[in-house]
Short mmCIF file of C-alpha atoms and ligand atoms in Angstrom, two decimals:
data_model
loop_
_atom_site.label_atom_id
_atom_site.label_comp_id
_atom_site.label_asym_id
_atom_site.label_seq_id
_atom_site.Cartn_x
_atom_site.Cartn_y
_atom_site.Cartn_z
CA MET G 28 -18.13 -193.10 72.38
CA ASN G 29 -15.74 -190.26 71.61
CA ASP G 30 -14.70 -188.20 68.61
CA ALA G 31 -12.09 -190.79 67.65
CA ALA G 32 -14.95 -193.23 67.04
CA ILE G 33 -16.75 -190.94 64.62
CA GLU G 34 -13.53 -190.28 62.74
CA SER G 35 -13.17 -193.98 62.02
CA VAL G 36 -16.59 -194.25 60.35
CA PRO G 37 -15.69 -195.30 56.81
CA LEU G 38 -17.60 -192.33 55.35
CA TYR G 39 -15.15 -189.99 57.12
CA THR G 40 -11.83 -191.62 56.23
CA HIS G 41 -9.69 -190.92 53.15
CA ASN G 42 -10.91 -187.34 53.10
CA ASP G 43 -8.25 -186.52 50.54
CA ARG G 44 -10.78 -188.03 48.13
CA ILE G 45 -12.12 -184.49 47.71
CA ALA G 46 -8.75 -183.13 46.55
CA LYS G 47 -8.27 -186.18 44.34
CA GLY G 48 -11.74 -185.73 42.85
CA LEU G 49 -10.95 -182.08 42.12
CA ALA G 50 -7.63 -183.10 40.56
CA ALA G 51 -9.52 -185.45 38.26
CA LEU G 52 -11.52 -182.40 37.11
CA GLY G 53 -8.22 -180.65 36.36
CA ILE G 54 -8.41 -178.43 39.46
CA GLY G 55 -5.13 -178.07 41.37
CA PRO G 56 -4.70 -177.63 45.15
CA ASP G 57 -4.91 -173.84 45.16
CA ASP G 58 -6.98 -173.24 42.06
CA PRO G 59 -10.32 -171.45 42.26
CA ILE G 60 -13.34 -173.75 42.05
CA LYS G 61 -16.74 -173.07 40.58
CA PRO G 62 -19.35 -173.90 43.26
CA GLU G 63 -21.05 -176.27 40.77
CA GLN G 64 -17.81 -178.24 40.41
CA ALA G 65 -17.57 -178.67 44.18
CA PHE G 66 -21.22 -179.81 44.38
CA THR G 67 -20.33 -183.01 42.53
CA LEU G 68 -18.01 -183.99 45.41
CA ASP G 69 -19.02 -182.26 48.63
CA GLN G 70 -22.47 -183.68 49.47
CA MET G 71 -22.90 -186.54 52.01
CA ASN G 72 -26.69 -186.80 51.96
CA TYR G 73 -29.47 -188.36 49.88
CA HIS G 74 -30.04 -186.78 46.43
CA GLY G 75 -27.29 -184.16 46.88
CA THR G 76 -28.19 -180.64 45.85
CA ASP G 77 -31.77 -181.60 44.91
CA ALA G 78 -32.43 -182.24 48.61
CA ILE G 79 -30.84 -178.93 49.59
CA LYS G 80 -32.81 -177.05 46.95
CA ALA G 81 -36.05 -178.49 48.34
CA ALA G 82 -35.16 -177.12 51.78
CA ALA G 83 -34.37 -173.68 50.34
CA VAL G 84 -37.80 -173.58 48.67
CA THR G 85 -39.68 -174.83 51.74
CA LEU G 86 -37.91 -172.38 54.04
CA LYS G 87 -38.26 -169.53 51.48
CA LEU G 88 -34.59 -168.63 51.94
CA GLY G 89 -33.31 -165.40 50.41
CA PRO G 90 -30.47 -162.91 50.81
CA ALA G 91 -31.76 -161.72 54.20
CA SER G 92 -31.99 -165.23 55.69
CA ARG G 93 -29.58 -166.37 58.40
CA VAL G 94 -29.18 -170.14 58.47
CA LEU G 95 -27.36 -172.53 60.79
CA ASP G 96 -26.26 -175.82 59.17
CA VAL G 97 -25.60 -178.41 61.87
CA GLY G 98 -23.12 -181.11 60.88
CA SER G 99 -22.00 -179.35 57.72
CA GLY G 100 -19.40 -181.91 56.64
CA PHE G 101 -17.37 -180.65 53.68
CA GLY G 102 -19.68 -177.61 53.58
CA GLY G 103 -21.53 -178.62 50.43
CA PRO G 104 -25.12 -177.93 51.56
CA ALA G 105 -24.10 -174.63 53.17
CA ARG G 106 -22.37 -173.44 50.00
CA TYR G 107 -25.31 -174.54 47.85
CA LEU G 108 -27.77 -172.57 49.99
CA ALA G 109 -25.56 -169.46 50.01
CA HIS G 110 -24.76 -169.66 46.30
CA THR G 111 -28.32 -170.22 45.09
CA THR G 112 -30.30 -168.04 47.51
CA GLY G 113 -27.77 -165.45 48.69
CA CYS G 114 -28.49 -166.32 52.34
CA HIS G 115 -25.83 -166.29 55.04
CA VAL G 116 -24.99 -169.71 56.49
CA THR G 117 -23.09 -170.60 59.65
CA ALA G 118 -21.75 -174.07 58.89
CA LEU G 119 -20.94 -176.03 62.05
CA GLU G 120 -18.82 -179.17 61.77
CA LEU G 121 -17.46 -181.37 64.57
CA GLN G 122 -14.46 -182.98 62.88
CA PRO G 123 -11.45 -180.65 62.43
CA GLU G 124 -10.24 -182.43 59.29
CA LEU G 125 -13.58 -182.06 57.51
CA HIS G 126 -13.87 -178.50 58.77
CA GLN G 127 -10.47 -177.58 57.30
CA ILE G 128 -11.44 -179.02 53.92
CA ALA G 129 -14.72 -177.07 54.11
CA VAL G 130 -12.85 -173.82 54.90
CA ASP G 131 -10.60 -174.38 51.90
CA LEU G 132 -13.49 -175.19 49.52
CA THR G 133 -15.52 -172.21 50.72
CA ARG G 134 -12.59 -169.84 50.19
CA ARG G 135 -11.80 -171.23 46.75
CA THR G 136 -15.42 -171.12 45.61
CA GLY G 137 -15.55 -167.42 46.55
CA LEU G 138 -18.35 -167.92 49.08
CA ALA G 139 -16.52 -167.03 52.30
CA ASP G 140 -18.48 -163.78 52.62
CA ARG G 141 -21.73 -165.75 52.90
CA VAL G 142 -20.63 -169.01 54.55
CA THR G 143 -18.99 -168.86 57.98
CA GLN G 144 -17.36 -172.15 58.85
CA ARG G 145 -17.20 -173.10 62.53
CA CYS G 146 -15.57 -176.17 64.05
CA GLY G 147 -17.29 -177.51 67.15
CA ASP G 148 -19.92 -179.71 68.74
CA ALA G 149 -23.53 -178.71 68.08
CA LEU G 150 -24.32 -179.48 71.73
CA THR G 151 -21.81 -176.97 73.09
CA GLN G 152 -20.52 -174.58 70.41
CA PRO G 153 -21.19 -171.00 71.56
CA LEU G 154 -23.71 -169.38 69.20
CA PRO G 155 -25.96 -166.35 69.65
CA ASP G 156 -29.55 -166.91 70.84
CA ALA G 157 -32.45 -166.10 68.49
CA ALA G 158 -29.96 -165.33 65.71
CA PHE G 159 -31.19 -167.73 63.00
CA ASP G 160 -34.22 -167.84 60.73
CA ALA G 161 -33.61 -171.53 60.05
CA VAL G 162 -31.62 -174.42 61.46
CA VAL G 163 -30.97 -177.10 58.84
CA SER G 164 -29.28 -180.47 59.18
CA TRP G 165 -28.69 -183.38 56.83
CA LEU G 166 -27.76 -186.87 58.08
CA THR G 167 -26.10 -185.62 61.25
CA ILE G 168 -28.42 -185.90 64.22
CA LEU G 169 -28.07 -189.69 64.20
CA HIS G 170 -24.50 -189.05 65.46
CA ILE G 171 -25.48 -186.81 68.38
CA PRO G 172 -26.17 -188.64 71.65
CA ASP G 173 -28.43 -186.14 73.43
CA ARG G 174 -31.21 -185.19 71.02
CA PRO G 175 -33.49 -183.51 73.60
CA ARG G 176 -30.63 -181.19 74.58
CA LEU G 177 -29.83 -180.54 70.90
CA PHE G 178 -33.42 -179.62 70.02
CA ALA G 179 -33.63 -177.35 73.08
CA ARG G 180 -30.57 -175.58 71.64
CA PHE G 181 -32.22 -175.34 68.22
CA ALA G 182 -35.20 -173.65 69.89
CA ARG G 183 -32.95 -171.12 71.64
CA LEU G 184 -30.90 -170.37 68.52
CA LEU G 185 -33.96 -169.73 66.32
CA ARG G 186 -35.83 -166.43 66.27
CA PRO G 187 -39.56 -166.71 67.05
CA GLY G 188 -41.24 -168.00 63.89
CA GLY G 189 -38.02 -169.62 62.68
CA ALA G 190 -37.94 -173.22 61.47
CA ALA G 191 -35.91 -176.38 61.89
CA TYR G 192 -35.52 -178.54 58.75
CA VAL G 193 -33.91 -181.92 59.33
CA GLU G 194 -33.26 -185.01 57.24
CA ASP G 195 -31.99 -188.01 59.15
CA LEU G 196 -32.01 -191.76 59.58
CA CYS G 197 -34.73 -193.33 61.69
CA MET G 198 -35.70 -196.75 63.03
CA ARG G 199 -38.60 -198.59 61.36
CA ALA G 200 -38.27 -201.79 63.40
CA PRO G 201 -35.97 -202.85 66.25
CA PHE G 202 -32.42 -203.59 65.13
CA ALA G 203 -31.17 -207.15 65.53
CA PRO G 204 -28.04 -207.31 67.76
CA GLN G 205 -25.58 -207.59 64.83
CA ASP G 206 -27.36 -204.80 62.94
CA LEU G 207 -27.21 -202.57 66.00
CA SER G 208 -23.52 -203.31 66.31
CA ASP G 209 -22.98 -202.41 62.62
CA LEU G 210 -25.03 -199.24 63.04
CA ARG G 211 -22.84 -198.17 65.97
CA GLU G 212 -19.47 -199.23 64.56
CA PHE G 213 -19.72 -198.35 60.88
CA VAL G 214 -22.28 -195.53 60.92
CA TYR G 215 -21.81 -194.10 64.45
CA GLY G 216 -25.57 -194.15 64.70
CA VAL G 217 -26.01 -193.33 68.38
CA SER G 218 -29.49 -191.84 68.23
CA VAL G 219 -31.56 -193.55 65.56
CA THR G 220 -35.16 -193.74 66.77
CA SER G 221 -38.71 -194.11 65.53
CA ILE G 222 -40.33 -191.18 63.76
CA GLU G 223 -42.77 -190.90 66.69
CA ASP G 224 -39.87 -190.40 69.13
CA TYR G 225 -38.35 -187.85 66.76
CA ILE G 226 -41.58 -185.85 66.72
CA GLU G 227 -41.88 -186.11 70.49
CA ASP G 228 -38.37 -184.71 70.99
CA PHE G 229 -39.25 -181.68 68.83
CA ARG G 230 -42.51 -181.22 70.73
CA ALA G 231 -40.74 -181.46 74.10
CA ALA G 232 -38.32 -178.74 72.97
CA GLY G 233 -41.27 -176.42 72.38
CA PHE G 234 -41.64 -176.71 68.60
CA THR G 235 -45.04 -176.55 66.90
CA GLU G 236 -46.39 -177.23 63.38
CA ILE G 237 -44.24 -180.39 63.31
CA VAL G 238 -44.49 -182.20 59.98
CA ALA G 239 -42.62 -185.49 59.65
CA THR G 240 -42.32 -187.24 56.28
CA ASP G 241 -41.27 -190.87 56.07
CA LEU G 242 -38.64 -190.98 53.28
CA THR G 243 -37.87 -194.68 53.53
CA GLY G 244 -39.68 -195.58 50.31
CA ASP G 245 -37.33 -193.25 48.47
CA TRP G 246 -34.11 -193.68 50.45
CA ALA G 247 -34.06 -197.49 50.67
CA PRO G 248 -33.93 -198.02 46.87
CA PHE G 249 -31.59 -195.01 46.59
CA ALA G 250 -29.16 -196.80 48.94
CA GLN G 251 -29.33 -200.04 46.90
CA THR G 252 -28.73 -198.20 43.62
CA ARG G 253 -25.92 -196.14 45.17
CA LEU G 254 -24.16 -199.34 46.27
CA ALA G 255 -24.62 -201.11 42.93
CA GLU G 256 -23.41 -198.11 40.91
CA PHE G 257 -20.46 -197.60 43.25
CA ARG G 258 -19.40 -201.22 42.80
CA ASP G 259 -19.82 -200.98 39.02
CA ASN G 260 -17.55 -197.94 39.04
CA ARG G 261 -14.91 -199.56 41.22
CA ALA G 262 -11.95 -199.43 38.83
CA ALA G 263 -12.38 -195.76 37.97
CA TYR G 264 -13.02 -194.68 41.58
CA ALA G 265 -10.05 -196.63 42.94
CA ARG G 266 -7.77 -195.29 40.20
CA GLU G 267 -8.82 -191.72 40.90
CA ARG G 268 -9.09 -191.74 44.71
CA GLY G 269 -7.25 -194.89 45.86
CA GLU G 270 -8.14 -198.48 46.78
CA GLY G 271 -8.46 -197.60 50.47
CA ALA G 272 -10.97 -194.86 49.71
CA TYR G 273 -12.95 -197.27 47.56
CA ALA G 274 -12.95 -199.99 50.23
CA ASP G 275 -14.11 -197.69 53.02
CA GLN G 276 -16.87 -196.02 51.00
CA GLU G 277 -18.06 -199.40 49.79
CA LYS G 278 -18.18 -200.69 53.37
CA PHE G 279 -20.28 -197.73 54.47
CA PHE G 280 -22.69 -197.98 51.54
CA ALA G 281 -23.00 -201.77 52.00
CA VAL G 282 -23.80 -201.54 55.73
CA ILE G 283 -26.45 -198.90 55.07
CA ALA G 284 -28.00 -200.89 52.20
CA GLY G 285 -28.08 -203.98 54.41
CA LEU G 286 -29.86 -202.16 57.23
CA TYR G 287 -32.55 -200.94 54.82
CA ASN G 288 -32.83 -204.44 53.35
CA VAL G 289 -33.77 -206.04 56.65
CA GLY G 290 -36.40 -203.35 57.22
CA SER G 291 -34.92 -201.75 60.34
CA LEU G 292 -33.53 -198.55 58.90
CA GLY G 293 -35.54 -195.69 57.48
CA GLY G 294 -35.29 -192.06 56.52
CA VAL G 295 -37.22 -189.07 57.78
CA ARG G 296 -37.62 -185.36 57.08
CA VAL G 297 -38.94 -183.15 59.86
CA LEU G 298 -40.02 -179.55 59.52
CA ALA G 299 -40.86 -177.84 62.81
CA ARG G 300 -41.50 -174.24 63.83
CA LYS G 301 -40.46 -172.26 66.88
CA PRO G 302 -43.55 -170.38 68.07
C1 LIG Z 404 -23.23 -187.66 56.97
S1 LIG Z 404 -22.34 -186.19 57.30
C2 LIG Z 404 -23.38 -185.02 56.45
C3 LIG Z 404 -22.65 -183.75 56.14
C4 LIG Z 404 -23.50 -182.70 55.45
N1 LIG Z 404 -24.68 -182.39 56.24
C5 LIG Z 404 -23.91 -183.13 54.07
O1 LIG Z 404 -25.10 -183.41 53.85
O2 LIG Z 404 -23.05 -183.20 53.18
C6 LIG Z 404 -22.67 -185.80 59.03
C7 LIG Z 404 -21.70 -184.75 59.61
O3 LIG Z 404 -22.12 -184.38 60.92
C8 LIG Z 404 -20.96 -184.12 61.69
N2 LIG Z 404 -21.29 -184.16 63.13
C9 LIG Z 404 -21.54 -185.26 63.87
N3 LIG Z 404 -21.79 -184.93 65.14
C10 LIG Z 404 -21.73 -183.58 65.23
C11 LIG Z 404 -21.88 -182.64 66.28
N4 LIG Z 404 -22.14 -183.03 67.53
N5 LIG Z 404 -21.74 -181.33 66.00
C12 LIG Z 404 -21.44 -180.92 64.75
N6 LIG Z 404 -21.28 -181.77 63.70
C13 LIG Z 404 -21.41 -183.08 63.92
C14 LIG Z 404 -20.02 -185.22 61.24
O4 LIG Z 404 -18.69 -184.97 61.62
C15 LIG Z 404 -20.28 -185.24 59.74
O5 LIG Z 404 -19.43 -184.38 59.05
#
């Protein structure tokens, strides 16, 4: 699989939906944006800023903290962390189009002094060793084919005593062939494994104090509600952001909801420490 494949995942198409969503709030293309206004549009995770706030509390982030956000998308989690804790975040995003939108949102929210946007692959992007107090990542590692190599990088990038905080999809039961095909094609889920394998990969990379929390009981109903509410809101969403944007988002949400429904897909949070 190559980058072109990830760009066709229906969650990552029609990215002008962000600008259209801002326009619906009365915010023009070059207008300043309050960070709180952006937070309603820029999160691609479960529970939006509530999930990011929980990480900030767990990791005890403050103005002196240096954080790496892997797979930063439109930059929403990175901006939330910087805005609410004063920490400095390096926000690393693979897809140039998403990265450019993130750069624009970060500038217009006035957070560019605390959020450094980088465009590159988490497996290869040059970054300084032992430079981060925390590496955080929401719903990204499923896309990255070589998790052992990625976690070895996390270990090198963290200072001793630093922590990795990850939320991601996981596998609860083997995927049926069609489900696996949907997971690859519509989600670009190239490394979705059991929680045990997830823990083992952290352990093999040298992490200790590994705490994994199964989030499936929360995320599975979240995904069903998200789909139902999205469908209920079809007319307004399509009017504001376009029929194509509606169709692609709906496809993504429906595939995910279906995978939870059959019991194969799950969610996991892992907190792990570099000794
Ligand atoms: C579901 S989005 C989540 C974005 C963000 N974490 C959030 O919660 O809003 C996953 C992001 O990871 C990015 N990504 C995937 N593989 C990556 C890699 N190897 N390096 C950096 N980013 C990557 C994708 O392009 C996508 O923007």
